[in-house]
Amino acid sequence: MLSFTVSRTLFCAARRTSLRPTVAALAATRGYRGNAQEPNLIEVPLPPWQEKKGESLDIKRKRLLYESRKRGMLENCILLSLFAKRYLESMNETQLRQYDRLINEPSNDWDIYYWATEAKPTPEVFQGEVMDMLKEFTKNRDKEQRLDAPNLEYLDKSCH
Amino acid sequence: MAAVFSASRVLGKKILPSKPLLTFCPAIRKLHFYINGKRGDAKVTDAMSMHYPVVDHEFDAVVVGAGGAGLRAAFGLSEAGFNTACVTKLFPTRSHTVAAQGGINAALGNMEEDDWRWHFYDTVKGSDWLGDQDAIHYMTEQAPAAVVELENFGMPFSRTEDGKIYQRAFGGQSLKFGKGGQAHRCCCVADRTGHSLLHTLYGRSLRYDTNYFVEYFALDLLMEGGECQGIIALCMEDGSIHRFRAKNTVIATGGYGRAYFSCTSAHTSTGDGNAMVARGGLPCQDLEFVQFHPTGIYGAGCLITEGCRGEGGILINSEGERFMERYAPNAKDLASRDVVSRSMTIEIREGRGVGPEKDHVYLQLHHLPPQQLATRLPGISETAMIFAGVDVTKEPIPVLPTVHYNMGGIPTNYKGQVITYKDGEDKVVPGLYACGEAGCASVHGANRLGANSLLDLVVFGRACALTIAENNTPGEKIAPLKANAGEESVANLDKMRFANGNTRTSEIRLNMQKTMQSHAAVFRTGEVLKEGCVKMDALYQTLDDIRTFDRGIVWNTDLVETLELQNLMLNAMQTINAAEARKESRGAHAREDFKASQLIGERVDEYDYSKPMQGQDKKPFNKHWRKHTLSYIDPKTGKVTLEYRPVIDDSLNAEDCAAIPPAIRSY
């Protein structure tokens, strides 16, 4: 789930935390509970992201559409749903799998935004054709107005 | 090892035997055939399944929503030994909490001497005396312990040189009950406090074997005899229906910013929990209090930080005038948020707005040296280019006061239990709890202070877990659900899935958003609100004529967005009706027809607190407005009924913490 650099940072932070004496006497008012006093307080890394096996390309596209439109913050909602509108239907299998990894593996949505806007360098594991497409798309060379995520009707075959 | 087990649970999703116990056959559906072949040619062979496989689960507790509050509740319950399910429509670290870049307020006293009672005072005042002082007492007193607890869980707070948690200043925080200057009590993790919170809590909860049902869309509560018995949800991955039988249900589904055209929230903030509660026949509280942030990008709504104006950016109208000079001669563009929002709205109303519809203003930055823009405000340049197609070194950014937070929500007491108000008393609804932005304890009252929201999440998420643990034992036997519990929800789902009316989901949604934006925005007046109520009512009726196009059941985004629209409509109807009824100005609810001066609102309290109280008669309950609104809505007709309940003015312990009597709010 975490890229190597992120998990390494967390591990270092956790090491620093465990060297600090744990704060024992927390407020006792109103039966305060929840201080998990365990011998080992190192932060647990999240379970690694795993690709879904046995999913047809059509279903993958539908899932990635949902996952592009429903993000953690508005900037990504708009950016990724516009990107999905432009590219998702025409992506081949390799591209779909790259895209799947790109939007589902990182744990912090802001990271995807920073990589797409090139405010931060993209980690190697996410670099590739789809990331390049996203970066180019983000540049908005045609200066189109991106006021909102598109509604879904572009998928409605019956009105074409 | 536990982590590996938990990992397989997370990825395996369905834990209990998935043999469908029963199926739902919705009532005979009328098929729409269009002989002229224009649209909606419903082919009978088009895989329209009349049967929905249902899977039943039993847990001690089910939490709906996996943001900061939901994760904290799920973690607390799992840690206390309860078999807990967490049902979420998003992967936990993708909840809207991840957008939070501010911090958590807590009176730790690391930067200067501090006392949680001063934080208590600031919060009560910030809420414009609509906040319940017992809940505020609970939250501010627990704050230091809550932050230290998060630190113990491994959350990497920013540190001072001597290793203590670094705290910074934030709006509305003062020392010595407002007399000691600015307080520094906001603890943060660089600029990713929200993400760090989610990551920490999610990781911890997996260690305690919380069962996550990710990308399941919760449809409704299962209410029986006024008691909550669990929830019913749709699994997006395979289209199956899941009923979660649990003695305790915690709702932590967040706010409903998406009811407005312009909001800073992600597209996932659709008020699902509020709507579930409303359909269960329960009230929502104080929905008319919606917080506006002055500078969100027009249309997109992405937040442009106040720092822009701090660096010299100015707001201009269609005449190129720096209009803030008129409204706030001293502070100008750096006046407080609600003052700036109201000024911008007045300009637009008086016809000096910009753009083809003259409905927004400009934020000008191109008079600043490009060097300064690049170094101090790099994020702004990118955001403006990406979302407004604007080059900030050459053109101004279109901005509008933007919906940012919902102070209102599901009414609870300070322990997190959902309440209703009958016969002059607060009555607990058995089995139902709420926390986070979805809940209304009410700590924010009529206006929320910055950095209090993340605190609200962890304190009340924990409070729900504690209350459940106090009153229940893990593994308690509970009566099974009725065979047809949740039938109505599935019938609605089916109806929406095959809806073939005349108005598309996106059309109704846009109409609703534009109506709310023009009629229930920053400045509200009686006639405009009344007009808005009528328009919204008409819009509500168009839901019967809705049209969807995706007939599948697996990963049907069209269907989910339609269900979300239904939820948003319920929230929007209650919001505008409650705003129309409240005839005063308080906090974020500013009525142009009830104001003392152009910018200062007029509260209608039980006494006039701007004058000495001696010799004043206390106004009876039905003649003043220092009370909470409780709104009910009939989902079939859209009719909203309003009731009121008093504000709790006593703290939990008068000796520990004296309650703050109401006063005129000035900074």
Tab-separated table of C-alpha atoms in Angstrom, chain B residues 209-552:
chain	number	residue	atom	x	y	z
B	209	ASP	CA	-9.395	-7.067	13.873
B	210	THR	CA	-11.942	-4.493	12.798
B	211	ASN	CA	-13.903	-5.869	9.845
B	212	TYR	CA	-13.893	-3.455	6.943
B	213	PHE	CA	-16.503	-3.505	4.208
B	214	VAL	CA	-14.902	-1.162	1.707
B	215	GLU	CA	-16.835	0.218	-1.272
B	216	TYR	CA	-20.165	-0.733	0.222
B	217	PHE	CA	-22.794	1.983	-0.090
B	218	ALA	CA	-24.994	2.200	3.022
B	219	LEU	CA	-28.606	2.597	1.965
B	220	ASP	CA	-30.676	2.896	5.126
B	221	LEU	CA	-31.012	2.279	8.822
B	222	LEU	CA	-33.045	-0.714	9.910
B	223	MET	CA	-35.406	0.773	12.463
B	224	GLU	CA	-37.852	-1.298	14.447
B	225	GLY	CA	-40.126	0.226	17.063
B	226	GLY	CA	-38.006	3.365	17.355
B	227	GLU	CA	-34.851	1.357	17.929
B	228	CYS	CA	-31.991	1.042	15.470
B	229	GLN	CA	-31.161	-2.547	14.632
B	230	GLY	CA	-28.458	-2.085	12.048
B	231	ILE	CA	-28.069	-1.000	8.440
B	232	ILE	CA	-28.605	-2.271	4.931
B	233	ALA	CA	-25.966	-1.664	2.278
B	234	LEU	CA	-25.157	-2.322	-1.375
B	235	CYS	CA	-21.885	-4.033	-2.252
B	236	MET	CA	-20.593	-2.218	-5.304
B	237	GLU	CA	-18.291	-5.009	-6.353
B	238	ASP	CA	-20.951	-7.598	-7.047
B	239	GLY	CA	-24.270	-5.840	-6.547
B	240	SER	CA	-25.353	-7.922	-3.575
B	241	ILE	CA	-27.345	-6.467	-0.695
B	242	HIS	CA	-25.954	-6.779	2.803
B	243	ARG	CA	-27.853	-6.389	6.035
B	244	PHE	CA	-25.775	-5.708	9.125
B	245	ARG	CA	-27.597	-6.660	12.282
B	246	ALA	CA	-25.985	-4.905	15.238
B	247	LYS	CA	-27.143	-3.668	18.618
B	248	ASN	CA	-25.144	-0.474	18.115
B	249	THR	CA	-24.879	1.620	14.982
B	250	VAL	CA	-22.531	4.599	14.727
B	251	ILE	CA	-23.030	7.101	11.943
B	252	ALA	CA	-19.921	9.013	10.837
B	253	THR	CA	-20.685	9.855	7.239
B	254	GLY	CA	-19.539	13.476	7.112
B	255	GLY	CA	-21.194	16.588	5.730
B	256	TYR	CA	-23.272	17.505	2.688
B	257	GLY	CA	-21.352	20.314	0.994
B	258	ARG	CA	-22.374	18.936	-2.409
B	259	ALA	CA	-25.890	20.352	-1.968
B	260	TYR	CA	-24.407	23.655	-3.127
B	261	PHE	CA	-23.005	24.645	-6.505
B	262	SER	CA	-19.759	25.818	-5.006
B	263	CYS	CA	-18.230	23.922	-2.108
B	264	THR	CA	-14.745	22.974	-1.020
B	265	SER	CA	-15.795	19.397	-0.286
B	266	ALA	CA	-15.018	16.327	-2.336
B	267	HIS	CA	-17.793	14.796	-4.436
B	268	THR	CA	-18.288	12.255	-1.707
B	269	SER	CA	-19.786	14.714	0.803
B	270	THR	CA	-23.400	13.885	0.150
B	271	GLY	CA	-24.930	13.722	3.618
B	272	ASP	CA	-25.723	10.017	3.417
B	273	GLY	CA	-25.976	9.592	7.201
B	274	ASN	CA	-28.252	12.616	7.681
B	275	ALA	CA	-30.561	11.254	4.984
B	276	MET	CA	-30.592	7.753	6.486
B	277	VAL	CA	-31.624	9.225	9.802
B	278	ALA	CA	-34.281	11.424	8.173
B	279	ARG	CA	-35.775	8.441	6.356
B	280	GLY	CA	-35.821	6.616	9.699
B	281	GLY	CA	-38.245	9.249	10.969
B	282	LEU	CA	-35.684	11.016	13.161
B	283	PRO	CA	-34.786	14.700	13.167
B	284	CYS	CA	-31.657	16.505	12.049
B	285	GLN	CA	-30.424	19.511	13.998
B	286	ASP	CA	-29.340	23.035	13.002
B	287	LEU	CA	-28.942	22.270	9.306
B	288	GLU	CA	-29.353	25.949	8.389
B	289	PHE	CA	-25.874	26.685	9.792
B	290	VAL	CA	-23.522	26.263	6.854
B	291	GLN	CA	-20.029	27.766	7.014
B	292	PHE	CA	-18.754	29.734	3.998
B	293	HIS	CA	-15.094	30.328	3.206
B	294	PRO	CA	-14.566	33.580	1.245
B	295	THR	CA	-12.251	32.382	-1.498
B	296	GLY	CA	-13.084	29.203	-3.295
B	297	ILE	CA	-12.489	29.038	-7.058
B	298	TYR	CA	-15.692	29.902	-8.904
B	299	GLY	CA	-17.349	26.710	-10.076
B	300	ALA	CA	-14.646	24.288	-9.010
B	301	GLY	CA	-14.802	25.410	-5.410
B	302	CYS	CA	-11.203	24.480	-4.604
B	303	LEU	CA	-10.010	26.393	-1.625
B	304	ILE	CA	-7.679	29.359	-2.219
B	305	THR	CA	-5.954	29.896	1.060
B	306	GLU	CA	-6.275	33.056	3.109
B	307	GLY	CA	-2.486	33.261	2.782
B	308	CYS	CA	-3.002	34.741	-0.691
B	309	ARG	CA	-4.589	37.800	0.749
B	310	GLY	CA	-1.935	37.767	3.429
B	311	GLU	CA	0.701	38.067	0.696
B	312	GLY	CA	-1.050	41.076	-0.837
B	313	GLY	CA	-3.750	39.606	-3.035
B	314	ILE	CA	-6.879	41.769	-3.338
B	315	LEU	CA	-10.524	41.206	-4.183
B	316	ILE	CA	-11.942	43.311	-7.006
B	317	ASN	CA	-15.390	43.783	-8.540
B	318	SER	CA	-16.550	44.443	-12.120
B	319	GLU	CA	-15.418	48.066	-11.836
B	320	GLY	CA	-11.909	47.026	-10.909
B	321	GLU	CA	-12.426	48.456	-7.431
B	322	ARG	CA	-10.837	47.022	-4.295
B	323	PHE	CA	-14.203	46.915	-2.588
B	324	MET	CA	-13.011	45.622	0.798
B	325	GLU	CA	-11.708	49.108	1.495
B	326	ARG	CA	-15.312	50.214	1.835
B	327	TYR	CA	-16.498	47.393	4.047
B	328	ALA	CA	-13.502	47.042	6.350
B	329	PRO	CA	-11.377	50.192	6.088
B	330	ASN	CA	-8.725	48.873	8.468
B	331	ALA	CA	-8.422	45.174	7.875
B	332	LYS	CA	-9.502	45.421	4.209
B	333	ASP	CA	-9.046	42.041	2.551
B	334	LEU	CA	-7.876	40.433	5.779
B	335	ALA	CA	-11.064	41.010	7.727
B	336	SER	CA	-12.606	37.950	9.349
B	337	ARG	CA	-14.028	35.278	7.053
B	338	ASP	CA	-17.705	35.973	7.511
B	339	VAL	CA	-17.193	39.721	6.996
B	340	VAL	CA	-15.349	39.118	3.705
B	341	SER	CA	-17.954	36.600	2.558
B	342	ARG	CA	-20.786	38.980	3.230
B	343	SER	CA	-19.024	41.876	1.500
B	344	MET	CA	-18.440	39.797	-1.616
B	345	THR	CA	-22.074	38.764	-1.652
B	346	ILE	CA	-23.318	42.328	-1.286
B	347	GLU	CA	-21.198	43.380	-4.260
B	348	ILE	CA	-22.646	40.606	-6.387
B	349	ARG	CA	-26.201	41.362	-5.322
B	350	GLU	CA	-25.763	45.026	-6.175
B	351	GLY	CA	-24.753	44.127	-9.713
B	352	ARG	CA	-20.997	44.592	-9.528
B	353	GLY	CA	-20.166	40.934	-10.017
B	354	VAL	CA	-17.947	39.702	-12.868
B	355	GLY	CA	-18.289	37.062	-15.559
B	356	PRO	CA	-21.115	36.474	-18.067
B	357	GLU	CA	-23.618	35.910	-15.294
B	358	LYS	CA	-22.101	38.555	-13.012
B	359	ASP	CA	-22.132	36.047	-10.212
B	360	HIS	CA	-18.649	36.115	-8.726
B	361	VAL	CA	-15.711	38.453	-8.048
B	362	TYR	CA	-12.022	38.372	-8.844
B	363	LEU	CA	-9.013	37.703	-6.656
B	364	GLN	CA	-6.161	39.625	-8.166
B	365	LEU	CA	-2.599	38.465	-7.714
B	366	HIS	CA	-0.908	39.665	-10.903
B	367	HIS	CA	0.134	42.925	-9.326
B	368	LEU	CA	2.491	40.938	-7.113
B	369	PRO	CA	6.014	40.197	-8.391
B	370	PRO	CA	6.060	36.808	-10.188
B	371	GLN	CA	9.020	35.789	-8.047
B	372	GLN	CA	6.934	36.189	-4.891
B	373	LEU	CA	4.075	34.236	-6.396
B	374	ALA	CA	6.360	31.389	-7.366
B	375	THR	CA	8.072	31.068	-4.016
B	376	ARG	CA	5.385	31.953	-1.480
B	377	LEU	CA	2.273	30.678	-3.208
B	378	PRO	CA	3.305	27.926	-5.651
B	379	GLY	CA	0.234	25.774	-5.067
B	380	ILE	CA	-2.087	28.645	-5.997
B	381	SER	CA	-0.575	29.149	-9.443
B	382	GLU	CA	-1.048	25.472	-10.270
B	383	THR	CA	-4.564	25.252	-8.910
B	384	ALA	CA	-5.631	28.398	-10.774
B	385	MET	CA	-4.200	27.090	-14.048
B	386	ILE	CA	-5.644	23.623	-13.662
B	387	PHE	CA	-9.138	24.553	-12.490
B	388	ALA	CA	-9.804	27.990	-13.864
B	389	GLY	CA	-7.510	28.028	-16.893
B	390	VAL	CA	-6.045	31.226	-15.501
B	391	ASP	CA	-2.413	32.353	-15.475
B	392	VAL	CA	-2.146	34.188	-12.157
B	393	THR	CA	0.736	36.343	-13.376
B	394	LYS	CA	-1.577	37.810	-16.017
B	395	GLU	CA	-5.202	37.396	-14.990
B	396	PRO	CA	-7.250	37.425	-11.780
B	397	ILE	CA	-8.797	34.270	-10.335
B	398	PRO	CA	-12.601	34.037	-10.235
B	399	VAL	CA	-13.700	33.376	-6.654
B	400	LEU	CA	-16.903	33.054	-4.660
B	401	PRO	CA	-17.763	32.413	-0.978
B	402	THR	CA	-17.791	28.688	-0.837
B	403	VAL	CA	-19.510	26.177	1.390
B	404	HIS	CA	-16.896	24.654	3.627
B	405	TYR	CA	-18.481	22.896	6.596
B	406	ASN	CA	-21.845	21.879	8.039
B	407	MET	CA	-22.241	22.756	11.689
B	408	GLY	CA	-25.572	20.931	11.802
B	409	GLY	CA	-26.233	17.216	11.630
B	410	ILE	CA	-27.691	14.368	13.652
B	411	PRO	CA	-28.506	15.584	17.184
B	412	THR	CA	-26.627	13.765	19.937
B	413	ASN	CA	-25.851	14.282	23.607
B	414	TYR	CA	-22.275	14.694	24.780
B	415	LYS	CA	-21.835	10.920	24.934
B	416	GLY	CA	-22.557	10.523	21.224
B	417	GLN	CA	-26.019	8.974	21.593
B	418	VAL	CA	-28.588	10.166	19.063
B	419	ILE	CA	-31.500	11.973	20.708
B	420	THR	CA	-34.958	13.232	19.896
B	421	TYR	CA	-36.887	15.797	21.860
B	422	LYS	CA	-40.282	14.768	23.200
B	423	ASP	CA	-42.408	16.258	25.963
B	424	GLY	CA	-39.772	18.776	26.868
B	425	GLU	CA	-36.982	16.232	27.323
B	426	ASP	CA	-34.096	14.812	25.371
B	427	LYS	CA	-34.792	11.121	24.721
B	428	VAL	CA	-32.058	8.727	23.604
B	429	VAL	CA	-32.743	6.632	20.497
B	430	PRO	CA	-31.643	3.115	21.496
B	431	GLY	CA	-28.868	1.632	19.414
B	432	LEU	CA	-27.947	4.742	17.431
B	433	TYR	CA	-24.905	6.994	17.747
B	434	ALA	CA	-23.378	9.723	15.618
B	435	CYS	CA	-20.037	11.542	15.545
B	436	GLY	CA	-17.903	13.774	13.370
B	437	GLU	CA	-19.315	16.291	10.900
B	438	ALA	CA	-22.425	14.124	10.586
B	439	GLY	CA	-23.154	14.553	14.274
B	440	CYS	CA	-24.264	17.673	16.105
B	441	ALA	CA	-23.346	17.392	19.773
B	442	SER	CA	-23.467	20.441	19.435
B	443	VAL	CA	-19.937	21.789	19.879
B	444	HIS	CA	-19.819	24.169	16.953
B	445	GLY	CA	-23.235	25.771	17.442
B	446	ALA	CA	-23.775	28.478	14.850
B	447	ASN	CA	-20.161	28.809	13.733
B	448	ARG	CA	-17.125	26.551	13.829
B	449	LEU	CA	-13.624	27.640	14.788
B	450	GLY	CA	-10.756	26.420	12.670
B	451	ALA	CA	-8.932	23.288	13.864
B	452	ASN	CA	-11.844	22.334	16.130
B	453	SER	CA	-13.235	19.914	13.582
B	454	LEU	CA	-10.434	17.337	13.698
B	455	LEU	CA	-10.682	17.536	17.480
B	456	ASP	CA	-14.444	16.936	17.249
B	457	LEU	CA	-13.745	13.795	15.198
B	458	VAL	CA	-11.413	12.108	17.622
B	459	VAL	CA	-13.139	13.120	20.838
B	460	PHE	CA	-16.647	12.144	19.815
B	461	GLY	CA	-15.536	9.094	17.840
B	462	ARG	CA	-13.982	7.937	21.077
B	463	ALA	CA	-17.035	9.006	23.100
B	464	CYS	CA	-19.302	6.796	21.001
B	465	ALA	CA	-16.982	3.841	21.528
B	466	LEU	CA	-16.815	4.478	25.274
B	467	THR	CA	-20.562	4.855	25.683
B	468	ILE	CA	-21.208	1.643	23.781
B	469	ALA	CA	-18.587	-0.176	25.836
B	470	GLU	CA	-20.108	1.094	29.077
B	471	ASN	CA	-23.607	-0.068	28.297
B	472	ASN	CA	-23.071	-3.281	26.379
B	473	THR	CA	-21.022	-6.451	26.518
B	474	PRO	CA	-19.340	-8.054	23.527
B	475	GLY	CA	-21.122	-11.029	22.083
B	476	GLU	CA	-24.546	-10.131	23.444
B	477	LYS	CA	-27.355	-12.106	21.884
B	478	ILE	CA	-29.792	-9.993	19.924
B	479	ALA	CA	-33.117	-10.755	18.294
B	480	PRO	CA	-32.807	-11.457	14.577
B	481	LEU	CA	-34.074	-9.056	11.945
B	482	LYS	CA	-37.539	-9.407	10.518
B	483	ALA	CA	-37.453	-11.306	7.247
B	484	ASN	CA	-38.422	-8.299	5.193
B	485	ALA	CA	-36.419	-5.637	7.047
B	486	GLY	CA	-34.926	-3.222	4.522
B	487	GLU	CA	-37.411	-4.117	1.788
B	488	GLU	CA	-38.229	-0.474	1.106
B	489	SER	CA	-34.571	0.389	0.572
B	490	VAL	CA	-34.147	-2.342	-2.001
B	491	ALA	CA	-37.359	-1.301	-3.751
B	492	ASN	CA	-36.002	2.245	-3.977
B	493	LEU	CA	-32.684	0.954	-5.272
B	494	ASP	CA	-34.445	-1.044	-7.944
B	495	LYS	CA	-36.634	1.895	-8.873
B	496	MET	CA	-33.621	4.177	-9.291
B	497	ARG	CA	-31.699	1.572	-11.214
B	498	PHE	CA	-34.408	1.340	-13.872
B	499	ALA	CA	-35.684	4.909	-13.669
B	500	ASN	CA	-36.782	6.054	-17.074
B	501	GLY	CA	-38.401	9.450	-16.642
B	502	ASN	CA	-37.519	12.668	-18.396
B	503	THR	CA	-34.980	14.470	-16.252
B	504	ARG	CA	-31.452	13.225	-15.885
B	505	THR	CA	-29.787	12.885	-12.491
B	506	SER	CA	-27.196	15.486	-13.416
B	507	GLU	CA	-29.887	18.017	-14.388
B	508	ILE	CA	-31.764	17.746	-11.119
B	509	ARG	CA	-28.519	17.888	-9.204
B	510	LEU	CA	-27.345	21.026	-10.994
B	511	ASN	CA	-30.723	22.710	-10.491
B	512	MET	CA	-30.651	21.907	-6.797
B	513	GLN	CA	-27.106	23.176	-6.424
B	514	LYS	CA	-27.816	26.424	-8.241
B	515	THR	CA	-31.027	27.009	-6.290
B	516	MET	CA	-29.310	26.475	-2.957
B	517	GLN	CA	-26.417	28.694	-4.057
B	518	SER	CA	-28.659	31.617	-4.972
B	519	HIS	CA	-31.294	31.283	-2.291
B	520	ALA	CA	-29.571	29.921	0.801
B	521	ALA	CA	-26.063	31.298	0.540
B	522	VAL	CA	-24.077	33.729	2.651
B	523	PHE	CA	-26.703	36.413	2.965
B	524	ARG	CA	-30.260	35.360	3.281
B	525	THR	CA	-33.422	37.430	3.131
B	526	GLY	CA	-36.993	36.389	3.872
B	527	GLU	CA	-38.405	36.676	0.341
B	528	VAL	CA	-35.403	35.050	-1.331
B	529	LEU	CA	-35.536	32.146	1.129
B	530	LYS	CA	-39.279	31.710	0.641
B	531	GLU	CA	-38.799	31.687	-3.109
B	532	GLY	CA	-36.033	29.136	-2.642
B	533	CYS	CA	-38.284	26.892	-0.558
B	534	VAL	CA	-40.899	26.909	-3.302
B	535	LYS	CA	-38.316	26.155	-6.012
B	536	MET	CA	-36.751	23.366	-3.976
B	537	ASP	CA	-40.129	21.839	-3.361
B	538	ALA	CA	-40.852	21.782	-7.078
B	539	LEU	CA	-37.434	20.268	-7.696
B	540	TYR	CA	-38.071	17.618	-5.084
B	541	GLN	CA	-41.116	16.504	-7.001
B	542	THR	CA	-39.031	16.074	-10.173
B	543	LEU	CA	-37.209	13.244	-8.432
B	544	ASP	CA	-40.210	11.117	-9.352
B	545	ASP	CA	-39.444	11.741	-13.007
B	546	ILE	CA	-35.741	10.964	-12.840
B	547	ARG	CA	-33.814	9.154	-15.528
B	548	THR	CA	-30.766	6.927	-15.130
B	549	PHE	CA	-28.973	5.117	-17.925
B	550	ASP	CA	-26.833	2.386	-16.396
B	551	ARG	CA	-28.954	-0.692	-15.786
B	552	GLY	CA	-26.208	-2.886	-14.406
